[in-house]
Amino acid sequence: MLKSLTQHRLSGLALLAIIILLVPAFLNNPFQYDMATLVLIYATTVVGLNLLVGYAGQISLGHAGFFGMGAYFSAVMTSRFDWSPVPTLILGAALVGLVAYIVGRPILRLKGYYLGMATLAMGFIIYITLNNEGWLTGGPDGMPVPGLSIFGWELSTFNTYSFLGMEISGSLAWYWLMGVMLILGVWIAQNLIDSPIGRALRSVHGSEVAASVVGVDTPKFKNLVFVVSAIYASLMGSLYAHFQGFITPESAGFMESIIFVTMVVLGGMGSTLGVIFGAALLTLLPQLLADFHDYEMMMFGLILMLTMIFMPKGLLPTTQAFIRKKLHKKAEDKA
Amino acid sequence: MFSEFLQYLFTGITIGATYALIALGFTLIYNASHVINFAQGEFLMIGGMATVSLIGLGFPLPVAMVGAILLAALMGIALQRFAIAPAKQADPVTLIIITIGAAIFIRGIAQLVWGRGYHSMPNFSGDVPVRIGGAVVNTQTFWVVGIAAVLVAGLVFFFTKTMIGKAILATSMNKVAARLVGIKTDMVLMLAFLLSAVLGSIAGIIVAPITFTSYDIGIMLGLKGFVAAALGGLGSGMGAIVGGLTLGIVEAMTAGYISSDYKDAAAFGVIILVLFFMPRGLMGARVVERV
Amino acid sequence: MSKKLLRRGGLLAATLAAGIFSGAQAADPIKIGSFLSVTGPASFLGDPELKTLRMYVDKINEEGGVLGRPLELVHYDDEGNASNARNYASRLVRADRVDIIVGGSTTGATMAAVPLIEQSRTPFISLAGAVVITDPVKPWVFKTPQSDRLAAERVMQDMQERGITKIGLISGTGGFGRSGREQTQQVAEAMGIQILEDVTYSPSDTDMTAQLTRIRNNQDIEAVFNFGFGQSPAIVTRNFAQLGIDRPFYQSHGVASNSFLDLAGSAAEGLRLPASPILVPDSLADDDPQKTIVQAYVDAYEARWNESVSTFGGYAYDGLMLAVAAIEEAGSTDREAVRQALENIQGHVGVTGIFNMSPNDHNGLAADSFRILEVVDGGWKLIE
């Protein structure tokens, strides 16, 4: 049982790695790399959020707040105080984790929609602060962010680099970097899920009362996951800021939070590969619909609505169940 | 000094009454189906925009209003029939996303049909404001507060004195038991969405002369309504009213006395504080969670 | 049924994919890229801008194009969201490989796209207002609207002429209002005007009575200035009238459109604002160099779209015409040549004003390109 579980986990990771390796073969201009890199950034963010929403069963409608805090910490520190990007984003993540820990304790006692409300309020307060403190954040018009420099190299999508004797473009380098981050993110998340903590977590999703009866310290675990998912968001927010080169408070806004949750739910709550799929879909859909101009908004809403109505468990789990059913039927037919 | 306070109070009550109506819409649907309907704000938008466009076509104001309310009611039923009912077994979060999708869809259509501009609607009765104790009050304020009060009284009567109202209440308390005593729960659900849409569209019409109206007015007002509902306690009608008025007054007082920069932040801070001490809102049911 | 649906879905996906991947082809037409806030809170900017671009690209093509090549407009709707704007800018320069970009309805959208556009070395004419876009000067970035700083200067100049020295300031917390507020504070200090009350409102506010009450109760305030755009200034105007604040009232160029008059109604009577001459083509003197061009634009726009013009569409008109002039001057779409041509444009008469670009000034407009208008009998009146 344990062995099959580990094998399953590794095969999932391997599948993901293969997909990430193969995607560049289908990309034929830097813009598409841009989009692919954004998909990876959002995917890693929602892999973290999925721990909270999918496994611990807690609604968060303010997660972009953490994303925005990470982004702005990196932006402000590297541009106004000349801090080095990599240590800055790590320190930023630690600080955001601390904030999540402090906020999480009272907030996570709330249940269901009330938790949704409290996280929404928290996200809004972060957004409003970023908007209002223009002397530091540039206000609603945002602020430019220096490029990501690693060991003195500035990673820009307009440069090319030689790496192990190969010429690679900056776009490709960013793509690989974020690909590695996603695999790392998934690996850490899966380890957490399969650990004793993870089992406790899933019991929280099942029934909190039952979990505490059998001796699981539910508040502690919920808070831990809240902190972990906030750290994911903060790190990705920082990288997003460096990648985009510009950041506005909207990246911490309510709509962004909703988009994050939608990525999780659309892809399939509790399915790591599923939420990655959800992130890809929601990042690319606006680009695909852009040519419909006036009809874009209507189509986006319709697609969102129909997918959730007909696949309430999310795209990937529903598809998996469908395939499994087909295979099962085939096997039956043969017998 | 006192006139200043009075001015802020009237401002707060006007917008608070609107929030309360939106929150009541949330409460109705929540009670009947445990869904938080994020498309609630779109009913407001339909109410305001349809009225404006019908006036533009030459209909008198009362006819336009009735037309708009009917359109919203139809929309409410359609939302329940085609979006919520098919996804009965879905997770609460999934239902939230469905209603968000529906809201975007409705907004997308409205934008195609009515364009993207803002539209004004005339006050129901005259533009000359009334002075009360040094404060200046827009005549529309009386319409907003008055109509909100009438609607609330109507709802109370409906739920306590009529069979259909009682049936809705019974369904919200226990669906299975309600079905056993012969209540058609499907009908009840549809009725809840219809009522909610009617409330929302009326709110949208009566505030349009104050706030103007456009295809995207529902986003922020709908959100504020949800905040008010949660503040008062989800599922409590009284809570929706108290939550709405509190939210409106807190906003106006912060804007007047402290700083308008952090007006919205103050409102959200109050929410967190209230939930910290009363995890089910100001008047939420103190029920024990079922295992 | 479901199979049919699936097949249709597949077909749709394939068409969509073909659409997105067919970006770069052998470029015969001159590609004008654009990202505008056609929907979202800034749609009142993006909508007339897009209509103007479409209309004039068609018109230029009917008349034989530029350098004998047709123009092709590639545009995306950023919905007023800065990161969308940045992504569409990326698509324009990297996938569509446009020759020049005319777009960016808001300052936020413009500034989000600037780092990328600068690096890609594509000439970019922004349609947004804030002074930060062209100050400090960025080699590849130009803009057509007057800066908010000029608006503040023009308004306070008019105040001084009326002997006003103490004012109340109310502004939106959106990008436009916030930048305008900062510029107003600086200009006020330089011109010796005191700001006695300084209040704000968020763009989604539906009632500004509370903020205005503070201004009304300060008896020393001689005039009120509102810096904001969208529908909010119309609400401010109505609340201002309801509260019976009997002092001169100024708005910014952010509301310079007839739809503002429709929204604000009789409450707008007597207020003043700085604006381009688009709103008052008939009042311009016959020898005014802008008269014919403004008249032509207004007539063409109103005939084609059956709605009244706004100054915002005019920004797009000037952006497109500056781009065309620069490409013609450069004799090719070579980016550096076009950039230099843009930088050296002199005496270009547009609907917003007369542009005199230089390496130190990528906006090229002077404060006198703003005219002060007053609302009289529900219409605009030019104040000489």
PDB file of C-alpha atoms in Angstrom, chain B residues 210 212, chain C residues 170 201 207-209 212 224 226 228 230-245 249-252 255 260-261 263-273 375 380:
ATOM      1  CA  ILE B 210     -28.155  58.457  -6.696  1.00  0.00           C
ATOM      2  CA  PHE B 212     -26.024  56.134 -11.766  1.00  0.00           C
TER       3      PHE B 212
ATOM      4  CA  ILE C 170     -11.251  66.359  -3.630  1.00  0.00           C
ATOM      5  CA  TYR C 201     -13.138  59.062  -2.689  1.00  0.00           C
ATOM      6  CA  ASP C 207     -22.056  58.989  -2.493  1.00  0.00           C
ATOM      7  CA  MET C 208     -19.472  61.669  -1.717  1.00  0.00           C
ATOM      8  CA  THR C 209     -21.657  63.807   0.529  1.00  0.00           C
ATOM      9  CA  LEU C 212     -17.931  67.294   0.571  1.00  0.00           C
ATOM     10  CA  VAL C 224     -13.276  73.512  -4.947  1.00  0.00           C
ATOM     11  CA  ASN C 226     -12.107  67.786  -8.154  1.00  0.00           C
ATOM     12  CA  GLY C 228     -11.000  62.243 -10.914  1.00  0.00           C
ATOM     13  CA  GLY C 230     -15.223  57.933 -14.689  1.00  0.00           C
ATOM     14  CA  GLN C 231     -18.710  58.386 -13.266  1.00  0.00           C
ATOM     15  CA  SER C 232     -17.497  59.525  -9.820  1.00  0.00           C
ATOM     16  CA  PRO C 233     -16.941  63.198 -10.736  1.00  0.00           C
ATOM     17  CA  ALA C 234     -20.557  63.321 -11.891  1.00  0.00           C
ATOM     18  CA  ILE C 235     -21.661  62.065  -8.471  1.00  0.00           C
ATOM     19  CA  VAL C 236     -19.382  64.651  -6.835  1.00  0.00           C
ATOM     20  CA  THR C 237     -20.971  67.328  -8.992  1.00  0.00           C
ATOM     21  CA  ARG C 238     -24.482  66.322  -7.986  1.00  0.00           C
ATOM     22  CA  ASN C 239     -23.619  66.067  -4.300  1.00  0.00           C
ATOM     23  CA  PHE C 240     -21.893  69.444  -4.562  1.00  0.00           C
ATOM     24  CA  ALA C 241     -25.095  70.975  -5.894  1.00  0.00           C
ATOM     25  CA  GLN C 242     -27.299  69.206  -3.356  1.00  0.00           C
ATOM     26  CA  LEU C 243     -25.196  70.447  -0.469  1.00  0.00           C
ATOM     27  CA  GLY C 244     -25.626  73.930  -1.873  1.00  0.00           C
ATOM     28  CA  ILE C 245     -21.923  74.746  -1.820  1.00  0.00           C
ATOM     29  CA  PHE C 249     -16.194  74.556  -8.779  1.00  0.00           C
ATOM     30  CA  TYR C 250     -13.521  73.103 -11.046  1.00  0.00           C
ATOM     31  CA  GLN C 251     -13.198  69.654 -12.590  1.00  0.00           C
ATOM     32  CA  SER C 252     -10.207  68.140 -14.338  1.00  0.00           C
ATOM     33  CA  VAL C 255     -14.493  64.427 -17.411  1.00  0.00           C
ATOM     34  CA  PHE C 260     -20.440  63.810 -18.202  1.00  0.00           C
ATOM     35  CA  LEU C 261     -22.956  66.561 -18.862  1.00  0.00           C
ATOM     36  CA  LEU C 263     -24.871  62.301 -16.052  1.00  0.00           C
ATOM     37  CA  ALA C 264     -24.399  65.424 -13.959  1.00  0.00           C
ATOM     38  CA  GLY C 265     -27.379  67.238 -15.459  1.00  0.00           C
ATOM     39  CA  SER C 266     -28.215  70.696 -14.182  1.00  0.00           C
ATOM     40  CA  ALA C 267     -25.838  70.237 -11.225  1.00  0.00           C
ATOM     41  CA  ALA C 268     -22.930  70.885 -13.581  1.00  0.00           C
ATOM     42  CA  GLU C 269     -24.101  74.412 -14.358  1.00  0.00           C
ATOM     43  CA  GLY C 270     -21.314  76.953 -13.867  1.00  0.00           C
ATOM     44  CA  LEU C 271     -18.424  74.575 -13.272  1.00  0.00           C
ATOM     45  CA  ARG C 272     -15.190  75.003 -15.176  1.00  0.00           C
ATOM     46  CA  LEU C 273     -12.615  72.601 -16.511  1.00  0.00           C
ATOM     47  CA  VAL C 375     -20.845  74.753 -18.417  1.00  0.00           C
ATOM     48  CA  TRP C 380     -19.774  73.938 -23.026  1.00  0.00           C
TER      49      TRP C 380
END
